[in-house]
Amino acid sequence: MLKSILSVLLLSLLFGCLATPVPPSDRVNPTTNATHVIDLTVRDEIRGTGVTLKADGPLTYQVFQKNDPPRILLTFSGIKLNPAIQPRLVNLSTIVGLFPGETPDHNGQLELTLPDLLEYDIKENPTGLELTVLAKKQSAATSPPEIRDARISAVQSGTEIRFMGTGLVPDPKIFRTEEPPRMVVDLLGIAGPKASRTIAAGTQETTSAQLVGAPGKTRMIVDLTSPDITYRVTRDKESPVIHLTRRPTLAENPPSVTGVSFSRAGEDALTRIQLNREGSVAHSQRQGNTLTLLLKKTVAAPQWIRRMDVREFGGPVEYVDLQPKDDNLLATLHLSKEAGQHDILQKEQEILIRVKPGVEHNQSGQDDFNFSGQKVSLDVKEIDIQNALRFMAEIVKINIILADTVTGTLTMRITDVPWDQALDLMLAAKQLGKIKQGNVLRIAPLTEIQKMTEARIADQNTKRQLEPMVTEMIPVNFAKSEKIKNLLLEGDQAKGNSIISSQGSVSLDERTNTLIVKDSASNLTQIRKMIKNLDQPTPQVLIEARIVEVERSESEKLGINWGFNLGRNAKLGISDSVRNAYYTKMSATSVLDKAKDFTYNEGVALYDASTGWGRPR
């Protein structure tokens, strides 16, 4: 009897359990055939955020909801996930991140990270399922994300950096410097420690690190042992993990050139140097029409150690030489006279040199290279452009103001480039421009800068139009007032291309050669200066001639040539020359007395017969 009662009770309990309905969220699809999840999409809806799993058949799944941190976990039995479905942050209304993966028993799973405890709705279909995380009604509040500390530890593959705190930590923005070798990690929107913390490292890849809390972010500065350290980022639930590894020793496995190719991209000349493994350009220099690249610890097969003639491509590159230099490889590009700016892009197994056409010389024949700032080296990958510009400002100590519309990410690697050139390259890559105001650079999109320039010009024109008009009479001394008037009125007054403003006028008085100008006081100063520069005398040459009249007898009126000859017995002779001097017995006094009455005719002494003095020559 007792055995029968127990049997009835067991049957009642069994049928009662089978009759209890299972909630839709916990029902297991009985399908046992293996299926593949092809695609995963997420979108914002009115009710919340919808997630659609597209598969090649129905899915067998289970749903769990966890509280710390709030998340929804879907586990699948007998399925394979498409490798293209990767973890990502979405930051939508009710879903923060999607993290697909595998369970310990090699089944698939999908974890949805939520900002709060939220309700959800799930629907099945023959080719997958749709899950909707409903908008927040009333859930327990969670504390904002916070980083309290970090840990650097040595692992088998290198060095591992983990962050310790609360809440969901987004993927970091990382950029690097080579001199000194350093890595800067920014966690945006995460509160950091109130006081700066120094973290001991001492691994083969790092020496020390510093964790700093800044407004709106947490920054970690890691000092590396070598610029050859590489990194990758993975996620461990709510926090990212940074893995640091050292590149293989170049002496053991140096990069080797596997090929050199040339092509054209429009008018640009492209030179590609392929390597069998990752390599880097240690130094690049351009002097005149020669561009040299030193490939660090790189070798090349004998067939590539030669001169390659690429003139048939018709670009700005004529020859390419490869030759070993110590333990490195020297690549020399001989450029044409029309070669312009060049760019060097380094990929994992390729070095791309792009040379653009365009004259890079000024009228003096010297290189038109106006960059002279401090040289910097940067290696950044998908860094926020605002953080990159702020980091540049910190390096070179300049003041910048960024517009709210400066957005996007930037990936670049530069070595020993003047900071002002690097800044121009960064701005050009994101269609940005700059305006210098004193010692401050204002950076905004080019369209905004153009609008600001147009607005400033319009404001100046408006102020000029509101100025009182002044009439002034300006005399013209050397030029013709008609010609100067035409010069002042050249251009379009309505568009502001004329020296005279749109409200001004100019007339002339031909009688006094005077200009009558009516314009604003500020513009009259410029007009007066212009007229002064134009009103100059025409350069002239002074030619002067002098005429001197000379007669044949002119020389006789210029003086007398006296000759003296003292002969024997105290005889003194006087004549027009020493050679024709004569003798006389008179004393010197008598001779001088007679000389007063002595006359000459054409330089010949006349004979005086009455006294017997003198004789013809």
Coordinates of C-alpha atoms in Angstrom, one line a residue:
M1 CA 0.0 0.0 0.0
L2 CA 2.8 2.4 0.9
K3 CA 4.7 1.5 -2.2
S4 CA 1.6 2.4 -4.4
I5 CA 1.2 5.8 -2.7
L6 CA 4.9 6.6 -3.3
S7 CA 4.6 5.6 -6.9
V8 CA 1.5 7.9 -7.4
L9 CA 3.4 10.8 -5.7
L10 CA 6.4 10.4 -7.9
L11 CA 4.3 10.3 -11.1
S12 CA 2.4 13.4 -10.0
L13 CA 5.7 15.3 -9.4
L14 CA 7.1 14.2 -12.7
F15 CA 4.0 15.2 -14.7
G16 CA 3.8 18.5 -12.7
C17 CA 7.4 19.3 -13.7
L18 CA 6.8 18.5 -17.3
A19 CA 3.7 20.7 -17.3
T20 CA 5.6 23.8 -15.9
P21 CA 6.2 26.2 -18.8
V22 CA 9.8 27.2 -19.5
P23 CA 10.4 30.9 -20.1
P24 CA 11.3 31.8 -23.7
S25 CA 14.7 33.2 -22.6
D26 CA 15.8 29.9 -21.1
R27 CA 14.3 27.5 -23.7
V28 CA 16.9 25.3 -25.6
N29 CA 16.3 24.7 -29.3
P30 CA 16.2 21.0 -29.8
T31 CA 18.0 21.2 -33.2
T32 CA 21.2 19.3 -33.0
N33 CA 22.7 19.9 -36.4
A34 CA 25.8 22.1 -36.4
T35 CA 25.1 25.6 -37.8
H36 CA 27.3 28.6 -38.6
V37 CA 26.7 32.2 -37.4
I38 CA 27.4 34.2 -40.5
D39 CA 26.9 37.8 -39.4
L40 CA 26.2 39.9 -36.3
T41 CA 24.6 43.3 -36.6
V42 CA 23.5 45.8 -33.9
R43 CA 21.3 48.9 -34.2
D44 CA 19.4 51.4 -32.1
E45 CA 15.6 51.1 -32.0
I46 CA 12.8 53.0 -30.3
R47 CA 12.5 50.3 -27.6
G48 CA 16.2 50.0 -27.1
T49 CA 19.1 48.3 -29.0
G50 CA 18.5 45.3 -31.3
V51 CA 21.1 42.6 -32.0
T52 CA 20.5 40.2 -35.0
L53 CA 22.4 36.9 -35.3
K54 CA 22.2 35.6 -38.9
A55 CA 23.0 31.9 -39.3
D56 CA 22.5 29.2 -41.9
G57 CA 20.0 27.4 -39.7
P58 CA 18.2 27.6 -36.4
L59 CA 20.3 28.2 -33.2
T60 CA 20.4 26.1 -30.1
Y61 CA 21.0 28.6 -27.2
Q62 CA 20.7 29.5 -23.6
V63 CA 20.4 32.9 -22.0
F64 CA 21.8 34.1 -18.7
Q65 CA 21.7 37.5 -17.1
K66 CA 24.5 38.6 -14.7
N67 CA 24.6 41.5 -12.3
D68 CA 28.3 42.3 -11.6
P69 CA 28.9 43.9 -14.0
P70 CA 25.5 43.9 -15.7
R71 CA 25.6 41.8 -18.9
I72 CA 23.6 39.2 -20.9
L73 CA 25.3 36.0 -21.9
L74 CA 24.1 33.7 -24.7
T75 CA 25.7 30.3 -25.1
F76 CA 25.2 28.2 -28.2
S77 CA 25.6 24.5 -28.7
G78 CA 27.0 23.0 -31.8
I79 CA 27.7 26.1 -33.8
K80 CA 30.7 27.9 -35.3
L81 CA 31.2 31.7 -35.3
N82 CA 32.5 33.5 -38.4
P83 CA 36.1 34.7 -37.7
A84 CA 35.1 38.1 -39.0
I85 CA 32.9 38.6 -35.9
Q86 CA 35.2 40.2 -33.5
P87 CA 34.8 41.9 -30.1
R88 CA 33.9 45.6 -30.3
L89 CA 32.6 48.5 -28.4
V90 CA 29.4 50.1 -29.7
N91 CA 28.3 52.6 -27.0
L92 CA 24.7 52.6 -28.0
S93 CA 21.7 53.4 -25.9
T94 CA 21.4 50.1 -24.0
I95 CA 24.5 48.1 -25.1
V96 CA 28.1 49.1 -24.5
G97 CA 30.1 46.2 -26.0
L98 CA 29.7 42.9 -27.9
F99 CA 32.2 40.1 -27.0
P100 CA 31.9 36.9 -29.0
G101 CA 34.0 33.9 -28.0
E102 CA 34.1 30.2 -27.1
T103 CA 33.1 28.3 -24.0
P104 CA 35.5 25.9 -22.3
D105 CA 33.7 23.0 -24.0
H106 CA 34.4 24.6 -27.5
N107 CA 30.9 25.9 -28.0
G108 CA 30.1 29.5 -29.0
Q109 CA 29.0 32.3 -26.8
L110 CA 28.1 36.0 -27.1
E111 CA 28.4 38.4 -24.1
L112 CA 26.5 41.8 -24.2
T113 CA 27.9 44.3 -21.8
L114 CA 25.1 46.7 -20.5
P115 CA 25.3 50.1 -18.8
D116 CA 22.8 48.9 -16.2
L117 CA 20.5 46.0 -15.4
L118 CA 18.0 46.0 -18.3
E119 CA 15.2 43.8 -19.5
Y120 CA 15.4 42.1 -22.9
D121 CA 13.3 40.4 -25.4
I122 CA 14.4 37.5 -27.7
K123 CA 12.8 36.1 -30.9
E124 CA 13.7 33.0 -32.9
N125 CA 13.6 32.6 -36.7
P126 CA 14.7 29.8 -39.1
T127 CA 17.9 31.7 -39.9
G128 CA 19.0 32.9 -36.4
L129 CA 17.5 35.0 -33.7
E130 CA 16.9 38.6 -32.7
L131 CA 17.5 40.0 -29.2
T132 CA 16.4 43.4 -28.1
V133 CA 17.8 45.0 -24.9
L134 CA 14.9 47.3 -23.8
A135 CA 15.5 50.9 -22.7
K136 CA 16.2 51.5 -19.1
K137 CA 13.3 51.6 -16.7
Q138 CA 14.6 51.4 -13.2
S139 CA 17.7 49.5 -12.4
A140 CA 20.4 49.6 -9.8
A141 CA 23.0 52.3 -10.6
T142 CA 26.5 51.3 -11.1
S143 CA 29.6 53.4 -10.3
P144 CA 31.4 55.2 -13.1
P145 CA 34.5 53.4 -14.6
E146 CA 37.7 54.1 -12.6
I147 CA 41.3 53.0 -12.9
R148 CA 43.0 52.7 -9.5
D149 CA 46.2 50.9 -10.4
A150 CA 48.1 49.0 -13.0
R151 CA 50.3 45.9 -13.0
I152 CA 53.3 45.2 -15.3
S153 CA 54.5 41.6 -15.2
A154 CA 56.8 39.4 -17.2
V155 CA 55.2 36.5 -19.1
Q156 CA 56.5 33.9 -21.4
S157 CA 55.9 36.0 -24.6
G158 CA 57.2 39.3 -23.2
T159 CA 55.6 41.8 -20.9
E160 CA 51.9 42.2 -20.0
I161 CA 50.2 45.4 -18.7
R162 CA 46.8 45.0 -16.9
F163 CA 44.6 47.7 -15.4
M164 CA 42.9 47.3 -12.1
G165 CA 39.7 49.3 -11.4
T166 CA 35.9 49.2 -11.7
G167 CA 33.6 49.4 -14.6
L168 CA 34.0 48.8 -18.3
V169 CA 37.3 50.2 -19.6
P170 CA 37.4 51.1 -23.3
D171 CA 40.2 50.2 -25.7
P172 CA 43.2 52.5 -25.2
K173 CA 44.6 55.1 -27.6
I174 CA 48.4 54.4 -27.9
F175 CA 51.2 56.4 -29.5
R176 CA 54.9 56.1 -29.2
T177 CA 58.1 58.1 -29.3
E178 CA 61.5 56.7 -30.3
E179 CA 63.8 59.2 -28.6
P180 CA 63.5 58.3 -25.8
P181 CA 61.7 55.0 -26.4
R182 CA 58.4 55.5 -24.7
M183 CA 54.7 54.4 -25.1
V184 CA 51.8 56.6 -24.0
V185 CA 48.5 54.9 -23.3
D186 CA 45.4 57.1 -23.0
L187 CA 42.1 55.7 -21.6
L188 CA 39.5 58.2 -22.5
G189 CA 36.5 58.9 -20.2
I190 CA 38.0 56.9 -17.3
A191 CA 38.8 58.5 -14.0
G192 CA 42.4 57.8 -12.8
P193 CA 44.1 57.9 -9.5
K194 CA 44.1 61.3 -7.7
A195 CA 47.8 61.2 -7.2
S196 CA 50.4 60.1 -9.8
R197 CA 51.6 56.6 -9.2
T198 CA 55.0 55.1 -10.2
I199 CA 54.8 51.5 -11.2
A200 CA 57.9 49.3 -11.0
A201 CA 58.6 47.2 -14.1
G202 CA 62.0 45.8 -14.6
T203 CA 61.1 43.5 -17.5
Q204 CA 63.1 42.9 -20.7
E205 CA 60.7 45.3 -22.5
T206 CA 60.1 48.0 -19.9
T207 CA 62.0 49.9 -17.2
S208 CA 59.3 51.9 -15.4
A209 CA 55.9 53.4 -15.8
Q210 CA 53.8 56.2 -14.4
L211 CA 50.0 56.3 -14.0
V212 CA 48.5 59.7 -14.1
G213 CA 44.9 60.9 -13.7
A214 CA 44.0 63.8 -16.1
P215 CA 40.7 65.6 -16.8
G216 CA 38.5 63.3 -18.8
K217 CA 41.1 60.5 -19.1
T218 CA 43.7 58.3 -17.5
R219 CA 47.2 58.4 -19.0
M220 CA 50.0 55.8 -18.5
I221 CA 53.5 56.5 -19.7
V222 CA 55.7 53.4 -20.1
D223 CA 59.4 53.7 -20.6
L224 CA 60.7 51.0 -23.0
T225 CA 64.1 49.4 -23.1
S226 CA 64.3 49.8 -26.9
P227 CA 62.4 51.4 -29.8
D228 CA 62.1 47.9 -31.4
I229 CA 59.4 46.9 -28.9
T230 CA 56.0 46.0 -30.5
Y231 CA 52.6 45.9 -28.9
R232 CA 49.2 44.4 -29.3
V233 CA 45.9 44.9 -27.4
T234 CA 43.5 42.2 -26.3
R235 CA 40.6 42.3 -23.8
D236 CA 40.0 40.4 -20.6
K237 CA 36.3 40.9 -19.9
E238 CA 35.9 44.5 -19.0
S239 CA 39.5 45.6 -19.2
P240 CA 42.1 45.8 -22.0
V241 CA 45.4 44.0 -21.8
I242 CA 48.5 45.3 -23.5
H243 CA 51.2 42.8 -24.6
L244 CA 54.7 43.9 -25.3
T245 CA 57.2 41.8 -27.2
R246 CA 60.6 42.4 -28.6
R247 CA 61.3 42.0 -32.3
P248 CA 63.6 39.1 -33.2
T249 CA 67.2 40.0 -33.0
L250 CA 68.3 41.5 -36.3
A251 CA 71.6 39.7 -36.2
E252 CA 69.8 36.3 -36.1
N253 CA 67.2 37.1 -38.7
P254 CA 67.9 40.4 -40.5
P255 CA 65.3 41.7 -42.9
S256 CA 66.1 41.0 -46.5
V257 CA 65.0 42.7 -49.7
T258 CA 62.9 40.4 -51.8
G259 CA 62.0 42.8 -54.6
V260 CA 62.0 46.4 -55.8
S261 CA 59.1 47.6 -58.0
F262 CA 58.1 50.9 -59.6
S263 CA 54.7 52.2 -60.6
R264 CA 52.8 55.4 -61.2
A265 CA 49.8 56.8 -59.3
G266 CA 48.6 59.6 -61.5
E267 CA 51.6 62.0 -61.7
D268 CA 53.2 60.5 -58.6
A269 CA 56.1 58.0 -58.8
L270 CA 55.9 55.0 -56.4
T271 CA 58.9 53.0 -55.4
R272 CA 58.2 49.8 -53.4
I273 CA 60.9 47.9 -51.5
Q274 CA 59.6 44.5 -50.4
L275 CA 61.1 42.7 -47.4
N276 CA 60.8 39.2 -46.1
R277 CA 60.0 40.5 -42.6
E278 CA 59.3 43.7 -40.8
G279 CA 62.0 46.4 -41.3
S280 CA 62.4 50.1 -40.7
V281 CA 64.1 53.1 -42.2
A282 CA 66.6 54.3 -39.6
H283 CA 67.4 57.5 -41.4
S284 CA 66.4 59.4 -44.5
Q285 CA 67.9 62.6 -46.0
R286 CA 67.3 64.6 -49.1
Q287 CA 70.0 66.9 -50.6
G288 CA 69.1 68.6 -53.8
N289 CA 67.9 65.9 -56.2
T290 CA 69.2 62.9 -54.2
L291 CA 67.0 61.1 -51.6
T292 CA 68.9 58.5 -49.4
L293 CA 67.3 56.0 -47.1
L294 CA 69.3 53.9 -44.6
L295 CA 67.6 50.6 -43.9
K296 CA 68.6 49.4 -40.5
K297 CA 70.2 46.0 -40.3
T298 CA 68.9 45.0 -43.7
V299 CA 70.6 42.8 -46.4
A300 CA 69.8 42.2 -50.0
A301 CA 70.6 39.5 -52.5
P302 CA 73.3 40.2 -55.1
Q303 CA 70.7 40.8 -57.9
W304 CA 69.4 43.9 -56.1
I305 CA 72.8 45.4 -55.4
R306 CA 72.9 47.5 -58.6
R307 CA 71.5 50.6 -60.3
M308 CA 68.0 50.4 -61.6
D309 CA 67.0 52.7 -64.5
V310 CA 63.4 53.8 -64.2
R311 CA 63.3 56.7 -66.6
E312 CA 61.0 54.8 -68.9
F313 CA 58.2 55.3 -66.3
G314 CA 58.4 59.1 -67.1
G315 CA 58.1 60.1 -63.4
P316 CA 60.2 62.3 -61.2
V317 CA 62.5 59.4 -60.3
E318 CA 65.3 58.5 -62.7
Y319 CA 67.5 55.9 -61.0
V320 CA 67.5 53.8 -57.8
D321 CA 70.7 52.4 -56.3
L322 CA 71.0 49.7 -53.6
Q323 CA 74.3 49.2 -51.9
P324 CA 75.4 47.8 -48.5
K325 CA 76.8 50.2 -45.9
D326 CA 78.3 48.4 -42.9
D327 CA 75.5 46.3 -41.5
N328 CA 72.8 48.4 -43.2
L329 CA 71.5 48.9 -46.7
L330 CA 71.6 52.2 -48.4
A331 CA 68.9 53.0 -50.9
T332 CA 69.5 56.1 -53.1
L333 CA 66.9 57.7 -55.3
H334 CA 68.1 60.0 -58.0
L335 CA 65.3 62.5 -58.8
S336 CA 64.7 64.7 -61.7
K337 CA 64.8 68.5 -61.5
E338 CA 61.0 68.6 -61.5
A339 CA 60.7 66.3 -58.4
G340 CA 58.6 67.8 -55.6
Q341 CA 57.6 66.6 -52.1
H342 CA 58.2 63.0 -51.1
D343 CA 56.6 60.8 -48.5
I344 CA 57.9 57.5 -46.9
L345 CA 55.3 55.0 -45.7
Q346 CA 56.5 51.9 -43.7
K347 CA 54.4 48.8 -43.6
E348 CA 55.2 45.5 -42.0
Q349 CA 57.0 44.0 -45.1
E350 CA 57.1 47.0 -47.4
I351 CA 58.7 50.5 -47.6
L352 CA 56.8 52.8 -50.0
I353 CA 58.4 56.0 -51.3
R354 CA 56.1 58.4 -53.1
V355 CA 57.6 61.3 -55.0
K356 CA 55.3 64.0 -56.3
P357 CA 56.0 66.2 -59.3
G358 CA 56.4 69.9 -58.9
V359 CA 59.3 72.4 -58.8
E360 CA 60.7 72.5 -55.3
H361 CA 63.1 75.4 -56.0
N362 CA 62.7 79.1 -55.6
Q363 CA 64.0 81.7 -57.9
S364 CA 67.4 81.7 -56.3
G365 CA 67.8 78.0 -57.1
Q366 CA 67.9 76.9 -53.5
D367 CA 65.6 74.3 -52.0
D368 CA 62.3 75.8 -51.0
F369 CA 62.1 74.0 -47.6
N370 CA 60.8 76.4 -45.0
F371 CA 60.6 73.9 -42.1
S372 CA 63.1 74.5 -39.3
G373 CA 61.4 73.3 -36.2
Q374 CA 62.7 70.8 -33.6
K375 CA 62.9 67.3 -35.1
V376 CA 60.4 64.7 -33.7
S377 CA 59.7 61.0 -34.2
L378 CA 56.3 59.6 -33.8
D379 CA 54.8 56.1 -34.1
V380 CA 51.0 56.1 -33.5
K381 CA 48.2 53.9 -34.6
E382 CA 44.6 55.0 -34.8
I383 CA 45.1 57.7 -32.2
D384 CA 42.5 60.4 -31.8
I385 CA 43.5 63.4 -33.8
Q386 CA 42.9 65.8 -30.9
N387 CA 45.2 63.7 -28.6
A388 CA 47.8 63.6 -31.4
L389 CA 47.7 67.4 -31.7
R390 CA 47.8 67.9 -28.0
F391 CA 50.8 65.6 -27.7
M392 CA 52.6 67.5 -30.4
A393 CA 51.9 70.8 -28.6
E394 CA 53.4 69.3 -25.4
I395 CA 56.5 68.1 -27.2
V396 CA 57.4 71.5 -28.8
K397 CA 55.8 73.7 -26.2
I398 CA 53.3 75.6 -28.4
N399 CA 49.8 76.8 -27.6
I400 CA 46.9 75.4 -29.6
I401 CA 43.1 75.8 -29.7
L402 CA 41.1 72.9 -31.3
A403 CA 37.7 73.4 -32.7
D404 CA 35.0 70.9 -31.6
T405 CA 34.7 69.7 -35.2
V406 CA 38.3 68.3 -35.2
T407 CA 37.5 64.6 -35.0
G408 CA 38.8 61.3 -36.4
T409 CA 41.8 59.0 -35.8
L410 CA 45.2 59.1 -37.3
T411 CA 47.9 56.5 -38.0
M412 CA 51.4 57.7 -38.8
R413 CA 55.1 56.9 -38.4
I414 CA 57.7 59.6 -38.9
T415 CA 61.4 59.8 -38.0
D416 CA 63.5 63.0 -37.6
V417 CA 61.0 65.3 -39.2
P418 CA 60.7 69.0 -38.2
W419 CA 57.7 69.5 -36.0
D420 CA 56.2 72.2 -38.1
Q421 CA 56.4 69.9 -41.2
A422 CA 54.9 67.0 -39.1
L423 CA 52.1 69.3 -38.0
D424 CA 51.3 70.3 -41.6
L425 CA 51.2 66.6 -42.6
M426 CA 48.8 65.8 -39.8
L427 CA 46.5 68.7 -40.7
A428 CA 46.6 67.8 -44.4
A429 CA 45.7 64.2 -43.6
K430 CA 42.5 65.2 -41.9
Q431 CA 41.6 68.2 -44.1
L432 CA 42.4 70.7 -41.3
G433 CA 43.9 74.2 -41.4
K434 CA 45.6 76.6 -39.0
I435 CA 45.5 80.3 -38.2
K436 CA 48.3 81.8 -36.1
Q437 CA 47.3 84.5 -33.7
G438 CA 50.3 85.8 -31.8
N439 CA 51.8 82.7 -30.1
V440 CA 48.6 80.6 -30.4
L441 CA 47.7 78.2 -33.2
R442 CA 44.0 77.9 -33.9
I443 CA 43.2 74.6 -35.7
A444 CA 39.9 73.8 -37.4
P445 CA 38.6 72.2 -40.6
L446 CA 39.5 74.0 -43.8
T447 CA 35.9 74.8 -44.5
E448 CA 35.5 76.5 -41.1
I449 CA 38.7 78.5 -41.6
Q450 CA 37.5 79.7 -45.0
K451 CA 34.2 80.8 -43.4
M452 CA 36.1 82.5 -40.6
T453 CA 38.3 84.3 -43.1
E454 CA 35.3 85.4 -45.2
A455 CA 33.5 86.5 -42.0
R456 CA 36.5 88.6 -40.9
I457 CA 36.7 90.3 -44.3
A458 CA 33.0 91.0 -44.3
D459 CA 33.3 92.4 -40.7
Q460 CA 36.2 94.7 -41.9
N461 CA 34.2 95.9 -44.8
T462 CA 31.2 96.6 -42.6
K463 CA 33.3 98.6 -40.2
R464 CA 34.8 100.5 -43.1
Q465 CA 31.4 101.3 -44.4
L466 CA 30.3 102.7 -41.0
E467 CA 33.3 105.0 -40.8
P468 CA 32.6 108.7 -41.5
M469 CA 33.7 110.0 -45.0
V470 CA 36.5 112.5 -45.2
T471 CA 37.4 114.7 -48.3
E472 CA 41.0 115.6 -48.9
M473 CA 42.8 117.5 -51.7
I474 CA 46.1 115.9 -52.6
P475 CA 48.4 117.9 -55.0
V476 CA 50.3 116.0 -57.7
N477 CA 53.7 117.6 -58.4
F478 CA 55.4 115.4 -61.1
A479 CA 52.9 112.9 -62.5
K480 CA 49.7 113.5 -64.4
S481 CA 46.7 113.5 -62.1
E482 CA 44.6 111.7 -64.7
K483 CA 46.8 108.7 -64.8
I484 CA 47.0 108.4 -61.0
K485 CA 43.2 108.7 -60.8
N486 CA 42.9 105.7 -63.2
L487 CA 45.3 103.7 -61.1
L488 CA 43.3 104.4 -57.9
L489 CA 40.0 103.3 -59.6
E490 CA 41.4 100.0 -61.1
G491 CA 39.5 96.9 -59.9
D492 CA 36.0 96.4 -58.7
Q493 CA 34.9 98.8 -56.0
A494 CA 31.8 96.7 -55.2
K495 CA 33.9 93.6 -54.5
G496 CA 36.6 95.5 -52.6
N497 CA 39.3 94.9 -55.2
S498 CA 39.9 98.7 -55.7
I499 CA 42.0 101.0 -53.6
I500 CA 39.1 103.4 -53.4
S501 CA 36.3 101.8 -51.3
S502 CA 32.8 101.2 -52.6
Q503 CA 31.6 104.4 -50.8
G504 CA 34.6 106.5 -51.9
S505 CA 35.2 108.6 -55.0
V506 CA 38.0 110.5 -56.7
S507 CA 38.0 113.5 -59.0
L508 CA 40.7 115.9 -60.3
D509 CA 41.3 119.5 -61.0
E510 CA 43.4 119.6 -64.2
R511 CA 44.2 123.3 -63.8
T512 CA 46.1 122.8 -60.5
N513 CA 46.9 119.1 -61.1
T514 CA 45.2 118.2 -57.8
L515 CA 43.2 115.0 -56.8
I516 CA 40.1 115.4 -54.8
V517 CA 39.6 112.1 -52.8
K518 CA 36.6 111.3 -50.7
D519 CA 36.9 108.1 -48.5
S520 CA 37.1 106.9 -44.9
A521 CA 39.9 108.2 -42.7
S522 CA 41.6 104.7 -42.5
N523 CA 41.5 104.2 -46.2
L524 CA 42.8 107.8 -46.9
T525 CA 46.0 106.9 -45.2
Q526 CA 46.6 104.1 -47.7
I527 CA 45.6 106.3 -50.6
R528 CA 47.9 109.1 -49.5
K529 CA 50.8 106.7 -49.3
M530 CA 50.0 105.2 -52.7
I531 CA 50.0 108.7 -54.4
K532 CA 53.3 109.6 -52.7
N533 CA 54.9 106.5 -54.2
L534 CA 53.5 107.2 -57.6
D535 CA 54.2 111.0 -57.7
Q536 CA 57.9 110.8 -58.4
P537 CA 60.0 112.8 -61.0
T538 CA 61.0 111.1 -64.1
P539 CA 64.7 110.1 -63.9
Q540 CA 66.8 112.4 -66.2
V541 CA 70.4 112.5 -67.5
L542 CA 72.4 115.8 -67.4
I543 CA 74.7 116.3 -70.4
E544 CA 77.1 119.3 -70.1
A545 CA 79.6 120.6 -72.7
R546 CA 82.3 123.4 -72.5
I547 CA 84.0 125.2 -75.4
V548 CA 87.5 126.7 -75.1
E549 CA 88.8 129.2 -77.8
V550 CA 92.5 129.0 -78.7
E551 CA 94.5 131.2 -81.2
R552 CA 97.8 130.5 -82.8
S553 CA 99.5 133.3 -80.9
E554 CA 98.0 132.3 -77.6
S555 CA 101.2 130.7 -76.5
E556 CA 103.1 134.0 -76.9
K557 CA 101.0 135.7 -74.3
L558 CA 101.6 133.2 -71.7
G559 CA 105.1 134.4 -70.7
I560 CA 108.8 134.7 -71.7
N561 CA 111.5 132.1 -71.6
W562 CA 114.7 133.7 -70.4
G563 CA 118.2 132.2 -71.0
F564 CA 121.4 133.2 -69.2
N565 CA 125.0 132.3 -70.2
L566 CA 127.9 133.6 -68.2
G567 CA 131.0 133.5 -70.4
R568 CA 134.6 134.2 -69.7
N569 CA 135.9 137.6 -68.6
A570 CA 132.5 138.2 -66.7
K571 CA 130.5 138.4 -69.8
L572 CA 126.7 137.8 -69.3
G573 CA 124.5 136.8 -72.2
I574 CA 120.7 137.1 -72.3
S575 CA 118.4 135.8 -75.0
D576 CA 115.2 133.8 -75.5
S577 CA 117.1 130.6 -74.9
V578 CA 120.4 129.5 -73.5
R579 CA 121.6 128.3 -76.9
N580 CA 121.1 131.7 -78.6
A581 CA 122.5 133.8 -75.7
Y582 CA 125.1 136.5 -76.8
Y583 CA 127.9 138.2 -75.0
T584 CA 128.1 141.8 -73.9
K585 CA 130.7 143.9 -72.1
M586 CA 128.1 145.7 -70.1
S587 CA 127.7 145.1 -66.5
A588 CA 124.9 143.0 -65.3
T589 CA 123.1 146.2 -64.2
S590 CA 123.3 147.9 -67.5
V591 CA 122.1 144.7 -69.2
L592 CA 119.0 144.7 -67.0
D593 CA 118.4 148.3 -67.7
K594 CA 118.6 147.8 -71.4
A595 CA 116.4 144.8 -71.1
K596 CA 113.5 147.0 -70.2
D597 CA 113.4 148.5 -73.7
F598 CA 114.2 145.2 -75.4
T599 CA 111.3 143.9 -77.5
Y600 CA 110.6 140.5 -79.1
N601 CA 108.9 139.5 -82.2
E602 CA 107.9 135.8 -82.5
G603 CA 110.5 134.9 -79.9
V604 CA 113.5 136.5 -81.7
A605 CA 115.6 139.3 -80.2
L606 CA 115.7 142.6 -82.3
Y607 CA 119.0 144.4 -83.1
D608 CA 119.3 148.0 -81.9
A609 CA 121.7 149.7 -84.2
S610 CA 122.0 152.9 -82.2
T611 CA 123.5 151.2 -79.2
G612 CA 124.9 148.2 -80.9
W613 CA 123.0 146.0 -78.4
G614 CA 121.5 142.8 -79.6
R615 CA 121.6 141.0 -82.9
P616 CA 119.3 138.9 -84.9
R617 CA 119.3 135.2 -84.2

